[in-house]
Amino acid sequence: MAVYPTHGLTFKVGKAGDASAAIAVKDVYSIEPKLKGQVKTWNPLDQHGWQRALMTGKALTITHKGQRNEGDPGNDLIADLLLAVGSACTIPYEIDFPSGAKLSGNVVVDLSTPFGGASTDLSALEWDAVFDGAPIWTAA
C-alpha cells in the first residue's frame, strides 16, 4: 500500500513511568507532524564560494487536535496533564502505520487547549507530543 488516508494511522499513549503505549485517544481528528532539522553551514576557502552543510540535530513534534471526550481513558490521560510539569508530562507514545511500520518513543505532552470553545462548539482537546530524544522507527 503506497497511498493511505490519514485515518489509517493509529496512535497510542501510555502513563508517565510506564514502558509502553497501549491506550488509544478517542476523538482526535487531526495529527500533524513537524520534523525540524538543525543545519550548520560554512563557506570554506577550498570550495571557492560554495557553501557546505551538515545536519547536526533533529526535533520531531506531532500536533494533535480533537474533542474533549470525558470518560475515554486516552482522552482523560492527556486532559489530566493540565497542571503537570516536569517528568510528569513525559509519556510513552506510538504511531502505527497501515504498512505495519511503527514510530515510538517518549514524548513530552504540551497541552495547549484542555477544554473550551464557543458556546455552540464541542469542547476542544489540543496538544503537542514533543519527542524527548530520538524516536524509534520500526520498519514494516
mmCIF file of N, CA and C in Angstrom, residues 30-99:
data_model
loop_
_atom_site.group_PDB
_atom_site.id
_atom_site.type_symbol
_atom_site.label_atom_id
_atom_site.label_comp_id
_atom_site.label_asym_id
_atom_site.label_seq_id
_atom_site.Cartn_x
_atom_site.Cartn_y
_atom_site.Cartn_z
ATOM 1 N N SER A 30 -7.174 15.383 13.909
ATOM 2 C CA SER A 30 -6.037 15.849 13.110
ATOM 3 C C SER A 30 -4.736 15.582 13.848
ATOM 4 N N ILE A 31 -3.768 14.983 13.149
ATOM 5 C CA ILE A 31 -2.404 14.888 13.672
ATOM 6 C C ILE A 31 -1.475 15.421 12.591
ATOM 7 N N GLU A 32 -0.585 16.324 13.011
ATOM 8 C CA GLU A 32 0.306 16.985 12.060
ATOM 9 C C GLU A 32 1.742 16.921 12.569
ATOM 10 N N PRO A 33 2.586 16.105 11.922
ATOM 11 C CA PRO A 33 3.986 16.033 12.334
ATOM 12 C C PRO A 33 4.789 17.214 11.796
ATOM 13 N N LYS A 34 5.758 17.642 12.587
ATOM 14 C CA LYS A 34 6.698 18.665 12.131
ATOM 15 C C LYS A 34 8.096 18.192 12.514
ATOM 16 N N LEU A 35 8.886 17.913 11.490
ATOM 17 C CA LEU A 35 10.267 17.482 11.676
ATOM 18 C C LEU A 35 11.162 18.665 11.366
ATOM 19 N N LYS A 36 11.953 19.076 12.347
ATOM 20 C CA LYS A 36 12.813 20.241 12.163
ATOM 21 C C LYS A 36 14.267 19.817 12.267
ATOM 22 N N GLY A 37 15.005 20.104 11.214
ATOM 23 C CA GLY A 37 16.428 19.810 11.207
ATOM 24 C C GLY A 37 17.234 21.016 11.657
ATOM 25 N N GLN A 38 18.365 20.750 12.265
ATOM 26 C CA GLN A 38 19.298 21.802 12.659
ATOM 27 C C GLN A 38 20.526 21.659 11.768
ATOM 28 N N VAL A 39 20.629 22.563 10.810
ATOM 29 C CA VAL A 39 21.700 22.501 9.818
ATOM 30 C C VAL A 39 22.706 23.611 10.091
ATOM 31 N N LYS A 40 23.956 23.247 10.174
ATOM 32 C CA LYS A 40 25.050 24.217 10.311
ATOM 33 C C LYS A 40 25.715 24.356 8.946
ATOM 34 N N THR A 41 26.014 25.569 8.582
ATOM 35 C CA THR A 41 26.655 25.824 7.289
ATOM 36 C C THR A 41 27.949 26.598 7.481
ATOM 37 N N TRP A 42 28.842 26.447 6.504
ATOM 38 C CA TRP A 42 30.089 27.202 6.494
ATOM 39 C C TRP A 42 30.569 27.319 5.055
ATOM 40 N N ASN A 43 31.433 28.281 4.823
ATOM 41 C CA ASN A 43 31.951 28.532 3.476
ATOM 42 C C ASN A 43 33.478 28.451 3.486
ATOM 43 N N PRO A 44 34.033 27.243 3.301
ATOM 44 C CA PRO A 44 35.484 27.101 3.317
ATOM 45 C C PRO A 44 36.113 27.644 2.026
ATOM 46 N N LEU A 45 37.326 28.108 2.159
ATOM 47 C CA LEU A 45 38.038 28.682 1.016
ATOM 48 C C LEU A 45 38.207 27.679 -0.119
ATOM 49 N N ASP A 46 38.450 26.409 0.227
ATOM 50 C CA ASP A 46 38.701 25.415 -0.819
ATOM 51 C C ASP A 46 37.471 25.099 -1.669
ATOM 52 N N GLN A 47 36.285 25.572 -1.282
ATOM 53 C CA GLN A 47 35.067 25.333 -2.067
ATOM 54 C C GLN A 47 34.758 26.496 -3.007
ATOM 55 N N HIS A 48 35.646 27.493 -3.031
ATOM 56 C CA HIS A 48 35.552 28.613 -3.982
ATOM 57 C C HIS A 48 34.186 29.298 -3.948
ATOM 58 N N GLY A 49 33.725 29.585 -2.740
ATOM 59 C CA GLY A 49 32.477 30.318 -2.575
ATOM 60 C C GLY A 49 31.249 29.455 -2.352
ATOM 61 N N TRP A 50 31.381 28.162 -2.571
ATOM 62 C CA TRP A 50 30.230 27.281 -2.376
ATOM 63 C C TRP A 50 30.106 26.884 -0.907
ATOM 64 N N GLN A 51 28.884 26.872 -0.447
ATOM 65 C CA GLN A 51 28.581 26.560 0.944
ATOM 66 C C GLN A 51 28.611 25.060 1.202
ATOM 67 N N ARG A 52 29.093 24.685 2.368
ATOM 68 C CA ARG A 52 28.999 23.307 2.865
ATOM 69 C C ARG A 52 27.923 23.280 3.940
ATOM 70 N N ALA A 53 27.402 22.103 4.246
ATOM 71 C CA ALA A 53 26.345 21.986 5.248
ATOM 72 C C ALA A 53 26.389 20.618 5.915
ATOM 73 N N LEU A 54 25.934 20.577 7.163
ATOM 74 C CA LEU A 54 25.862 19.325 7.905
ATOM 75 C C LEU A 54 24.654 19.373 8.839
ATOM 76 N N MET A 55 23.841 18.324 8.801
ATOM 77 C CA MET A 55 22.716 18.195 9.725
ATOM 78 C C MET A 55 23.280 17.795 11.079
ATOM 79 N N THR A 56 23.109 18.642 12.088
ATOM 80 C CA THR A 56 23.688 18.383 13.403
ATOM 81 C C THR A 56 22.658 17.973 14.450
ATOM 82 N N GLY A 57 21.399 18.055 14.108
ATOM 83 C CA GLY A 57 20.364 17.667 15.066
ATOM 84 C C GLY A 57 18.996 17.658 14.419
ATOM 85 N N LYS A 58 18.049 17.041 15.098
ATOM 86 C CA LYS A 58 16.662 16.997 14.615
ATOM 87 C C LYS A 58 15.723 17.067 15.805
ATOM 88 N N ALA A 59 14.510 17.526 15.530
ATOM 89 C CA ALA A 59 13.444 17.543 16.530
ATOM 90 C C ALA A 59 12.146 17.141 15.842
ATOM 91 N N LEU A 60 11.334 16.348 16.529
ATOM 92 C CA LEU A 60 10.047 15.916 15.991
ATOM 93 C C LEU A 60 8.950 16.274 16.979
ATOM 94 N N THR A 61 7.960 17.008 16.485
ATOM 95 C CA THR A 61 6.776 17.370 17.266
ATOM 96 C C THR A 61 5.546 16.974 16.464
ATOM 97 N N ILE A 62 4.574 16.366 17.122
ATOM 98 C CA ILE A 62 3.325 16.000 16.462
ATOM 99 C C ILE A 62 2.186 16.735 17.161
ATOM 100 N N THR A 63 1.483 17.576 16.396
ATOM 101 C CA THR A 63 0.361 18.350 16.920
ATOM 102 C C THR A 63 -0.929 17.553 16.760
ATOM 103 N N HIS A 64 -1.707 17.495 17.821
ATOM 104 C CA HIS A 64 -2.981 16.766 17.842
ATOM 105 C C HIS A 64 -4.115 17.749 18.095
ATOM 106 N N LYS A 65 -5.183 17.619 17.324
ATOM 107 C CA LYS A 65 -6.383 18.426 17.547
ATOM 108 C C LYS A 65 -7.562 17.475 17.640
ATOM 109 N N GLY A 66 -8.397 17.704 18.639
ATOM 110 C CA GLY A 66 -9.544 16.831 18.813
ATOM 111 C C GLY A 66 -10.583 17.431 19.725
ATOM 112 N N GLN A 67 -11.516 16.588 20.122
ATOM 113 C CA GLN A 67 -12.591 16.988 21.017
ATOM 114 C C GLN A 67 -12.344 16.358 22.374
ATOM 115 N N ARG A 68 -12.721 17.059 23.421
ATOM 116 C CA ARG A 68 -12.625 16.514 24.774
ATOM 117 C C ARG A 68 -13.707 15.460 24.937
ATOM 118 N N ASN A 69 -13.309 14.247 25.309
ATOM 119 C CA ASN A 69 -14.234 13.132 25.486
ATOM 120 C C ASN A 69 -14.027 12.573 26.889
ATOM 121 N N GLU A 70 -14.758 13.129 27.851
ATOM 122 C CA GLU A 70 -14.621 12.681 29.238
ATOM 123 C C GLU A 70 -15.076 11.239 29.366
ATOM 124 N N GLY A 71 -14.260 10.440 30.033
ATOM 125 C CA GLY A 71 -14.564 9.025 30.212
ATOM 126 C C GLY A 71 -13.749 8.118 29.310
ATOM 127 N N ASP A 72 -13.193 8.667 28.225
ATOM 128 C CA ASP A 72 -12.297 7.875 27.385
ATOM 129 C C ASP A 72 -10.931 7.845 28.066
ATOM 130 N N PRO A 73 -10.362 6.663 28.324
ATOM 131 C CA PRO A 73 -9.097 6.588 29.070
ATOM 132 C C PRO A 73 -7.953 7.390 28.448
ATOM 133 N N GLY A 74 -7.788 7.336 27.129
ATOM 134 C CA GLY A 74 -6.703 8.078 26.488
ATOM 135 C C GLY A 74 -6.937 9.574 26.511
ATOM 136 N N ASN A 75 -8.141 9.992 26.226
ATOM 137 C CA ASN A 75 -8.505 11.400 26.238
ATOM 138 C C ASN A 75 -8.346 11.959 27.655
ATOM 139 N N ASP A 76 -8.783 11.195 28.658
ATOM 140 C CA ASP A 76 -8.633 11.621 30.052
ATOM 141 C C ASP A 76 -7.166 11.703 30.453
ATOM 142 N N LEU A 77 -6.346 10.755 29.985
ATOM 143 C CA LEU A 77 -4.923 10.759 30.327
ATOM 144 C C LEU A 77 -4.270 12.064 29.877
ATOM 145 N N ILE A 78 -4.561 12.493 28.650
ATOM 146 C CA ILE A 78 -3.986 13.737 28.139
ATOM 147 C C ILE A 78 -4.552 14.935 28.897
ATOM 148 N N ALA A 79 -5.868 14.995 29.068
ATOM 149 C CA ALA A 79 -6.504 16.129 29.747
ATOM 150 C C ALA A 79 -6.043 16.253 31.195
ATOM 151 N N ASP A 80 -5.754 15.135 31.844
ATOM 152 C CA ASP A 80 -5.322 15.163 33.240
ATOM 153 C C ASP A 80 -3.925 15.751 33.414
ATOM 154 N N LEU A 81 -3.211 16.007 32.322
ATOM 155 C CA LEU A 81 -1.887 16.639 32.403
ATOM 156 C C LEU A 81 -1.993 18.166 32.447
ATOM 157 N N LEU A 82 -3.195 18.678 32.638
ATOM 158 C CA LEU A 82 -3.483 20.112 32.636
ATOM 159 C C LEU A 82 -2.475 20.928 33.445
ATOM 160 N N LEU A 83 -2.200 20.555 34.669
ATOM 161 C CA LEU A 83 -1.313 21.330 35.537
ATOM 162 C C LEU A 83 0.027 20.643 35.776
ATOM 163 N N ALA A 84 0.287 19.556 35.078
ATOM 164 C CA ALA A 84 1.525 18.797 35.283
ATOM 165 C C ALA A 84 2.740 19.558 34.750
ATOM 166 N N VAL A 85 3.860 19.368 35.418
ATOM 167 C CA VAL A 85 5.145 19.923 34.979
ATOM 168 C C VAL A 85 6.223 18.855 35.182
ATOM 169 N N GLY A 86 7.382 19.092 34.596
ATOM 170 C CA GLY A 86 8.500 18.179 34.776
ATOM 171 C C GLY A 86 8.258 16.826 34.134
ATOM 172 N N SER A 87 8.822 15.798 34.756
ATOM 173 C CA SER A 87 8.755 14.455 34.173
ATOM 174 C C SER A 87 7.343 13.877 34.170
ATOM 175 N N ALA A 88 6.416 14.481 34.900
ATOM 176 C CA ALA A 88 5.025 14.016 34.878
ATOM 177 C C ALA A 88 4.395 14.200 33.502
ATOM 178 N N CYS A 89 4.991 15.062 32.676
ATOM 179 C CA CYS A 89 4.474 15.318 31.322
ATOM 180 C C CYS A 89 5.079 14.386 30.280
ATOM 181 N N THR A 90 6.016 13.531 30.665
ATOM 182 C CA THR A 90 6.682 12.627 29.726
ATOM 183 C C THR A 90 5.994 11.271 29.761
ATOM 184 N N ILE A 91 5.499 10.851 28.581
ATOM 185 C CA ILE A 91 4.754 9.595 28.486
ATOM 186 C C ILE A 91 5.215 8.818 27.253
ATOM 187 N N PRO A 92 4.991 7.503 27.219
ATOM 188 C CA PRO A 92 5.279 6.734 26.003
ATOM 189 C C PRO A 92 4.234 7.028 24.927
ATOM 190 N N TYR A 93 4.676 6.973 23.665
ATOM 191 C CA TYR A 93 3.829 7.345 22.528
ATOM 192 C C TYR A 93 4.177 6.441 21.356
ATOM 193 N N GLU A 94 3.160 6.121 20.549
ATOM 194 C CA GLU A 94 3.389 5.232 19.403
ATOM 195 C C GLU A 94 2.401 5.553 18.291
ATOM 196 N N ILE A 95 2.897 5.580 17.059
ATOM 197 C CA ILE A 95 2.035 5.677 15.883
ATOM 198 C C ILE A 95 2.252 4.417 15.058
ATOM 199 N N ASP A 96 1.153 3.761 14.692
ATOM 200 C CA ASP A 96 1.199 2.590 13.826
ATOM 201 C C ASP A 96 0.714 2.995 12.441
ATOM 202 N N PHE A 97 1.470 2.614 11.423
ATOM 203 C CA PHE A 97 1.159 2.950 10.039
ATOM 204 C C PHE A 97 0.475 1.772 9.357
ATOM 205 N N PRO A 98 -0.337 2.039 8.332
ATOM 206 C CA PRO A 98 -1.035 0.960 7.628
ATOM 207 C C PRO A 98 -0.097 -0.121 7.083
ATOM 208 N N SER A 99 1.138 0.244 6.773
ATOM 209 C CA SER A 99 2.101 -0.725 6.235
ATOM 210 C C SER A 99 2.599 -1.706 7.282
#
